[in-house]
Amino acid sequence: MTALNQLAGTYTLDPSHTEIGFVTRHAMVTKVRGSFNDVSGTASTEAGLQNAKIEVNIQVASIDTRNSDRDNHLRSADFFDVEQFPAITFVSTDVTGNGETLSVTGDLTIKDVTKPVTIDFEYNGAATDPFGNERVGLEGQIQVNRKDWGLTWNAALETGGVLVSEKVTLVFEVSAIKAA
């Protein structure tokens, strides 16, 4: 297995084997999970993670929570306003690793708000698939407050509390293929 600090080259996210999703509380008692079906991105690095750079683009209209009414509400101006802000982007500003974990700091832009975040990833290794592609796998997550990015819509519950939690866990399961 190739160690994380030995990776070098340019990698492209494999959208059919990558999931970028989220989990948040609904009605204070249960969780709603969703993901984005249209994601793209690239990563490049020299050995030792020198000059590492990661960029990710998410088409917000591809949101999928397995409920079309909820998905349409999330696409509306109450939440993501996909007509005006069709993409979520992430551009790294610092990438470090220690062999098993990767720490990626960068600018996350949702709607018209850009904030720095740091996401820690577990490096799952590298392998050559049956088609001769070198793949790497990473998993990570981070908890954010959606209001920090202008996602403020909510509804009060009669029993107290709110319909949608401010805290959202962003979940990343990444498979990337090395360019030939």
PDB file of C-alpha atoms in Angstrom:
ATOM      1  CA  MET A   1       0.000   0.000   0.000  1.00  0.00           C
ATOM      2  CA  THR A   2       1.253   3.456  -0.901  1.00  0.00           C
ATOM      3  CA  ALA A   3       1.753   5.619   2.165  1.00  0.00           C
ATOM      4  CA  LEU A   4      -0.047   8.949   2.211  1.00  0.00           C
ATOM      5  CA  ASN A   5       3.191  10.949   2.157  1.00  0.00           C
ATOM      6  CA  GLN A   6       4.422   8.988  -0.889  1.00  0.00           C
ATOM      7  CA  LEU A   7       1.523  10.020  -3.118  1.00  0.00           C
ATOM      8  CA  ALA A   8       2.449  12.285  -5.997  1.00  0.00           C
ATOM      9  CA  GLY A   9       0.575  13.418  -9.082  1.00  0.00           C
ATOM     10  CA  THR A  10      -2.827  14.699 -10.063  1.00  0.00           C
ATOM     11  CA  TYR A  11      -5.996  12.933  -8.956  1.00  0.00           C
ATOM     12  CA  THR A  12      -9.591  13.373 -10.075  1.00  0.00           C
ATOM     13  CA  LEU A  13     -12.616  12.598  -7.914  1.00  0.00           C
ATOM     14  CA  ASP A  14     -14.498   9.564  -9.155  1.00  0.00           C
ATOM     15  CA  PRO A  15     -18.097  10.789  -8.729  1.00  0.00           C
ATOM     16  CA  SER A  16     -19.578   7.301  -9.002  1.00  0.00           C
ATOM     17  CA  HIS A  17     -17.523   6.173  -5.986  1.00  0.00           C
ATOM     18  CA  THR A  18     -17.469   9.434  -4.009  1.00  0.00           C
ATOM     19  CA  GLU A  19     -20.168  10.671  -1.677  1.00  0.00           C
ATOM     20  CA  ILE A  20     -20.347  14.159  -0.263  1.00  0.00           C
ATOM     21  CA  GLY A  21     -23.233  14.334   2.131  1.00  0.00           C
ATOM     22  CA  PHE A  22     -24.636  15.712   5.347  1.00  0.00           C
ATOM     23  CA  VAL A  23     -26.532  14.724   8.483  1.00  0.00           C
ATOM     24  CA  THR A  24     -28.668  17.044  10.596  1.00  0.00           C
ATOM     25  CA  ARG A  25     -31.346  16.753  13.259  1.00  0.00           C
ATOM     26  CA  HIS A  26     -34.979  17.065  12.188  1.00  0.00           C
ATOM     27  CA  ALA A  27     -37.731  18.011  14.651  1.00  0.00           C
ATOM     28  CA  MET A  28     -35.148  17.615  17.437  1.00  0.00           C
ATOM     29  CA  VAL A  29     -35.722  13.832  17.569  1.00  0.00           C
ATOM     30  CA  THR A  30     -34.444  12.226  14.386  1.00  0.00           C
ATOM     31  CA  LYS A  31     -31.802  12.688  11.714  1.00  0.00           C
ATOM     32  CA  VAL A  32     -32.063  13.519   8.045  1.00  0.00           C
ATOM     33  CA  ARG A  33     -29.292  12.415   5.709  1.00  0.00           C
ATOM     34  CA  GLY A  34     -28.615  13.671   2.241  1.00  0.00           C
ATOM     35  CA  SER A  35     -25.948  13.878  -0.395  1.00  0.00           C
ATOM     36  CA  PHE A  36     -25.073  15.658  -3.603  1.00  0.00           C
ATOM     37  CA  ASN A  37     -25.106  13.531  -6.753  1.00  0.00           C
ATOM     38  CA  ASP A  38     -23.114  15.907  -8.989  1.00  0.00           C
ATOM     39  CA  VAL A  39     -19.632  16.463  -7.557  1.00  0.00           C
ATOM     40  CA  SER A  40     -16.290  17.036  -9.231  1.00  0.00           C
ATOM     41  CA  GLY A  41     -12.836  17.843  -8.042  1.00  0.00           C
ATOM     42  CA  THR A  42      -9.109  17.517  -8.409  1.00  0.00           C
ATOM     43  CA  ALA A  43      -6.155  17.121  -6.098  1.00  0.00           C
ATOM     44  CA  SER A  44      -2.499  17.477  -6.908  1.00  0.00           C
ATOM     45  CA  THR A  45       0.573  16.908  -4.795  1.00  0.00           C
ATOM     46  CA  GLU A  46       4.247  16.261  -4.881  1.00  0.00           C
ATOM     47  CA  ALA A  47       5.827  13.612  -2.619  1.00  0.00           C
ATOM     48  CA  GLY A  48       5.567  14.493   1.058  1.00  0.00           C
ATOM     49  CA  LEU A  49       2.375  16.470   0.345  1.00  0.00           C
ATOM     50  CA  GLN A  50       4.498  19.337  -0.952  1.00  0.00           C
ATOM     51  CA  ASN A  51       2.486  21.930  -2.905  1.00  0.00           C
ATOM     52  CA  ALA A  52      -0.704  19.919  -2.329  1.00  0.00           C
ATOM     53  CA  LYS A  53      -3.863  21.549  -3.662  1.00  0.00           C
ATOM     54  CA  ILE A  54      -7.481  20.341  -3.576  1.00  0.00           C
ATOM     55  CA  GLU A  55     -10.507  21.849  -5.310  1.00  0.00           C
ATOM     56  CA  VAL A  56     -14.076  20.538  -5.144  1.00  0.00           C
ATOM     57  CA  ASN A  57     -17.220  21.711  -6.923  1.00  0.00           C
ATOM     58  CA  ILE A  58     -20.712  20.572  -5.890  1.00  0.00           C
ATOM     59  CA  GLN A  59     -23.792  21.273  -7.992  1.00  0.00           C
ATOM     60  CA  VAL A  60     -26.373  22.116  -5.335  1.00  0.00           C
ATOM     61  CA  ALA A  61     -29.361  21.206  -7.532  1.00  0.00           C
ATOM     62  CA  SER A  62     -28.187  17.580  -7.284  1.00  0.00           C
ATOM     63  CA  ILE A  63     -29.140  17.437  -3.591  1.00  0.00           C
ATOM     64  CA  ASP A  64     -30.825  14.151  -2.674  1.00  0.00           C
ATOM     65  CA  THR A  65     -32.450  13.423   0.689  1.00  0.00           C
ATOM     66  CA  ARG A  66     -34.744  10.715  -0.727  1.00  0.00           C
ATOM     67  CA  ASN A  67     -37.712  13.088  -0.446  1.00  0.00           C
ATOM     68  CA  SER A  68     -38.514  15.261  -3.472  1.00  0.00           C
ATOM     69  CA  ASP A  69     -40.548  17.838  -1.500  1.00  0.00           C
ATOM     70  CA  ARG A  70     -37.700  18.341   0.964  1.00  0.00           C
ATOM     71  CA  ASP A  71     -35.132  18.434  -1.869  1.00  0.00           C
ATOM     72  CA  ASN A  72     -37.128  21.144  -3.663  1.00  0.00           C
ATOM     73  CA  HIS A  73     -37.398  23.152  -0.437  1.00  0.00           C
ATOM     74  CA  LEU A  74     -33.611  22.868   0.075  1.00  0.00           C
ATOM     75  CA  ARG A  75     -33.071  24.119  -3.504  1.00  0.00           C
ATOM     76  CA  SER A  76     -35.342  27.145  -2.889  1.00  0.00           C
ATOM     77  CA  ALA A  77     -34.397  30.611  -1.639  1.00  0.00           C
ATOM     78  CA  ASP A  78     -35.287  29.442   1.908  1.00  0.00           C
ATOM     79  CA  PHE A  79     -32.057  27.426   1.900  1.00  0.00           C
ATOM     80  CA  PHE A  80     -29.494  27.096  -0.914  1.00  0.00           C
ATOM     81  CA  ASP A  81     -31.188  29.308  -3.557  1.00  0.00           C
ATOM     82  CA  VAL A  82     -29.775  27.274  -6.457  1.00  0.00           C
ATOM     83  CA  GLU A  83     -31.074  29.736  -9.040  1.00  0.00           C
ATOM     84  CA  GLN A  84     -28.703  32.382  -7.704  1.00  0.00           C
ATOM     85  CA  PHE A  85     -25.998  30.127  -6.172  1.00  0.00           C
ATOM     86  CA  PRO A  86     -25.765  26.892  -8.196  1.00  0.00           C
ATOM     87  CA  ALA A  87     -22.500  25.583  -6.712  1.00  0.00           C
ATOM     88  CA  ILE A  88     -20.778  24.931  -3.412  1.00  0.00           C
ATOM     89  CA  THR A  89     -17.008  25.152  -3.724  1.00  0.00           C
ATOM     90  CA  PHE A  90     -14.013  24.227  -1.627  1.00  0.00           C
ATOM     91  CA  VAL A  91     -10.432  25.319  -2.323  1.00  0.00           C
ATOM     92  CA  SER A  92      -7.644  24.158  -0.031  1.00  0.00           C
ATOM     93  CA  THR A  93      -5.210  26.603   1.533  1.00  0.00           C
ATOM     94  CA  ASP A  94      -3.140  24.067   3.520  1.00  0.00           C
ATOM     95  CA  VAL A  95      -2.756  20.289   3.352  1.00  0.00           C
ATOM     96  CA  THR A  96      -0.776  18.288   5.918  1.00  0.00           C
ATOM     97  CA  GLY A  97      -0.566  14.617   6.774  1.00  0.00           C
ATOM     98  CA  ASN A  98       1.075  12.213   9.148  1.00  0.00           C
ATOM     99  CA  GLY A  99       0.878   8.915   7.260  1.00  0.00           C
ATOM    100  CA  GLU A 100      -2.630   7.813   8.249  1.00  0.00           C
ATOM    101  CA  THR A 101      -4.532  11.089   8.408  1.00  0.00           C
ATOM    102  CA  LEU A 102      -4.799  14.091   6.160  1.00  0.00           C
ATOM    103  CA  SER A 103      -5.736  17.518   7.487  1.00  0.00           C
ATOM    104  CA  VAL A 104      -7.132  19.838   4.838  1.00  0.00           C
ATOM    105  CA  THR A 105      -7.793  23.504   5.567  1.00  0.00           C
ATOM    106  CA  GLY A 106      -9.524  25.580   2.952  1.00  0.00           C
ATOM    107  CA  ASP A 107     -12.220  28.007   1.948  1.00  0.00           C
ATOM    108  CA  LEU A 108     -15.758  26.602   1.825  1.00  0.00           C
ATOM    109  CA  THR A 109     -18.166  28.759  -0.162  1.00  0.00           C
ATOM    110  CA  ILE A 110     -21.907  28.236   0.194  1.00  0.00           C
ATOM    111  CA  LYS A 111     -24.197  30.816  -1.351  1.00  0.00           C
ATOM    112  CA  ASP A 112     -22.175  34.033  -1.243  1.00  0.00           C
ATOM    113  CA  VAL A 113     -20.380  33.275   2.019  1.00  0.00           C
ATOM    114  CA  THR A 114     -16.817  31.937   2.221  1.00  0.00           C
ATOM    115  CA  LYS A 115     -15.478  30.617   5.519  1.00  0.00           C
ATOM    116  CA  PRO A 116     -12.335  28.653   6.399  1.00  0.00           C
ATOM    117  CA  VAL A 117     -12.790  25.062   7.588  1.00  0.00           C
ATOM    118  CA  THR A 118     -10.417  22.244   8.478  1.00  0.00           C
ATOM    119  CA  ILE A 119     -11.428  18.695   7.626  1.00  0.00           C
ATOM    120  CA  ASP A 120      -9.526  15.693   8.956  1.00  0.00           C
ATOM    121  CA  PHE A 121      -9.507  12.650   6.705  1.00  0.00           C
ATOM    122  CA  GLU A 122      -8.585   9.053   7.371  1.00  0.00           C
ATOM    123  CA  TYR A 123      -6.425   7.728   4.553  1.00  0.00           C
ATOM    124  CA  ASN A 124      -7.792   4.333   3.517  1.00  0.00           C
ATOM    125  CA  GLY A 125      -4.930   3.547   1.150  1.00  0.00           C
ATOM    126  CA  ALA A 126      -4.224   3.230  -2.540  1.00  0.00           C
ATOM    127  CA  ALA A 127      -4.913   0.342  -4.888  1.00  0.00           C
ATOM    128  CA  THR A 128      -4.871  -0.458  -8.575  1.00  0.00           C
ATOM    129  CA  ASP A 129      -8.387  -1.304  -9.763  1.00  0.00           C
ATOM    130  CA  PRO A 130      -9.181  -3.971 -12.407  1.00  0.00           C
ATOM    131  CA  PHE A 131      -9.008  -1.291 -15.124  1.00  0.00           C
ATOM    132  CA  GLY A 132      -5.443  -0.283 -14.261  1.00  0.00           C
ATOM    133  CA  ASN A 133      -6.377   2.948 -12.449  1.00  0.00           C
ATOM    134  CA  GLU A 134      -4.508   3.898  -9.301  1.00  0.00           C
ATOM    135  CA  ARG A 135      -7.166   4.842  -6.734  1.00  0.00           C
ATOM    136  CA  VAL A 136      -6.897   6.437  -3.332  1.00  0.00           C
ATOM    137  CA  GLY A 137      -9.592   6.445  -0.670  1.00  0.00           C
ATOM    138  CA  LEU A 138     -10.255   8.954   2.086  1.00  0.00           C
ATOM    139  CA  GLU A 139     -13.036   9.457   4.640  1.00  0.00           C
ATOM    140  CA  GLY A 140     -13.690  12.526   6.746  1.00  0.00           C
ATOM    141  CA  GLN A 141     -16.285  14.679   8.411  1.00  0.00           C
ATOM    142  CA  ILE A 142     -16.723  18.036  10.065  1.00  0.00           C
ATOM    143  CA  GLN A 143     -19.526  19.671  12.015  1.00  0.00           C
ATOM    144  CA  VAL A 144     -20.531  23.189  10.978  1.00  0.00           C
ATOM    145  CA  ASN A 145     -23.234  25.680  11.866  1.00  0.00           C
ATOM    146  CA  ARG A 146     -25.356  26.188   8.739  1.00  0.00           C
ATOM    147  CA  LYS A 147     -26.239  29.725   9.834  1.00  0.00           C
ATOM    148  CA  ASP A 148     -22.587  30.719   9.319  1.00  0.00           C
ATOM    149  CA  TRP A 149     -23.270  30.352   5.573  1.00  0.00           C
ATOM    150  CA  GLY A 150     -26.625  32.150   5.547  1.00  0.00           C
ATOM    151  CA  LEU A 151     -28.771  29.000   5.744  1.00  0.00           C
ATOM    152  CA  THR A 152     -31.103  30.389   8.389  1.00  0.00           C
ATOM    153  CA  TRP A 153     -34.617  29.138   7.562  1.00  0.00           C
ATOM    154  CA  ASN A 154     -36.366  27.292  10.375  1.00  0.00           C
ATOM    155  CA  ALA A 155     -39.740  26.648  11.945  1.00  0.00           C
ATOM    156  CA  ALA A 156     -40.588  26.601  15.646  1.00  0.00           C
ATOM    157  CA  LEU A 157     -42.167  23.422  17.012  1.00  0.00           C
ATOM    158  CA  GLU A 158     -45.217  23.524  19.275  1.00  0.00           C
ATOM    159  CA  THR A 159     -43.389  21.276  21.736  1.00  0.00           C
ATOM    160  CA  GLY A 160     -40.375  23.590  21.809  1.00  0.00           C
ATOM    161  CA  GLY A 161     -37.260  23.546  19.716  1.00  0.00           C
ATOM    162  CA  VAL A 162     -37.000  23.935  15.973  1.00  0.00           C
ATOM    163  CA  LEU A 163     -37.579  21.830  12.876  1.00  0.00           C
ATOM    164  CA  VAL A 164     -33.988  21.887  11.556  1.00  0.00           C
ATOM    165  CA  SER A 165     -30.863  21.854  13.705  1.00  0.00           C
ATOM    166  CA  GLU A 166     -28.264  24.573  13.187  1.00  0.00           C
ATOM    167  CA  LYS A 167     -25.527  21.934  13.481  1.00  0.00           C
ATOM    168  CA  VAL A 168     -24.815  19.943  10.340  1.00  0.00           C
ATOM    169  CA  THR A 169     -22.258  17.193   9.960  1.00  0.00           C
ATOM    170  CA  LEU A 170     -20.643  17.210   6.522  1.00  0.00           C
ATOM    171  CA  VAL A 171     -19.517  13.720   5.489  1.00  0.00           C
ATOM    172  CA  PHE A 172     -16.922  12.913   2.818  1.00  0.00           C
ATOM    173  CA  GLU A 173     -16.249   9.474   1.351  1.00  0.00           C
ATOM    174  CA  VAL A 174     -13.783  10.056  -1.448  1.00  0.00           C
ATOM    175  CA  SER A 175     -12.378   7.875  -4.190  1.00  0.00           C
ATOM    176  CA  ALA A 176      -9.919   9.590  -6.519  1.00  0.00           C
ATOM    177  CA  ILE A 177      -8.129   8.291  -9.602  1.00  0.00           C
ATOM    178  CA  LYS A 178      -4.573   9.243 -10.489  1.00  0.00           C
ATOM    179  CA  ALA A 179      -4.154  10.836 -13.917  1.00  0.00           C
ATOM    180  CA  ALA A 180      -2.028   8.791 -16.282  1.00  0.00           C
TER     181      ALA A 180
END
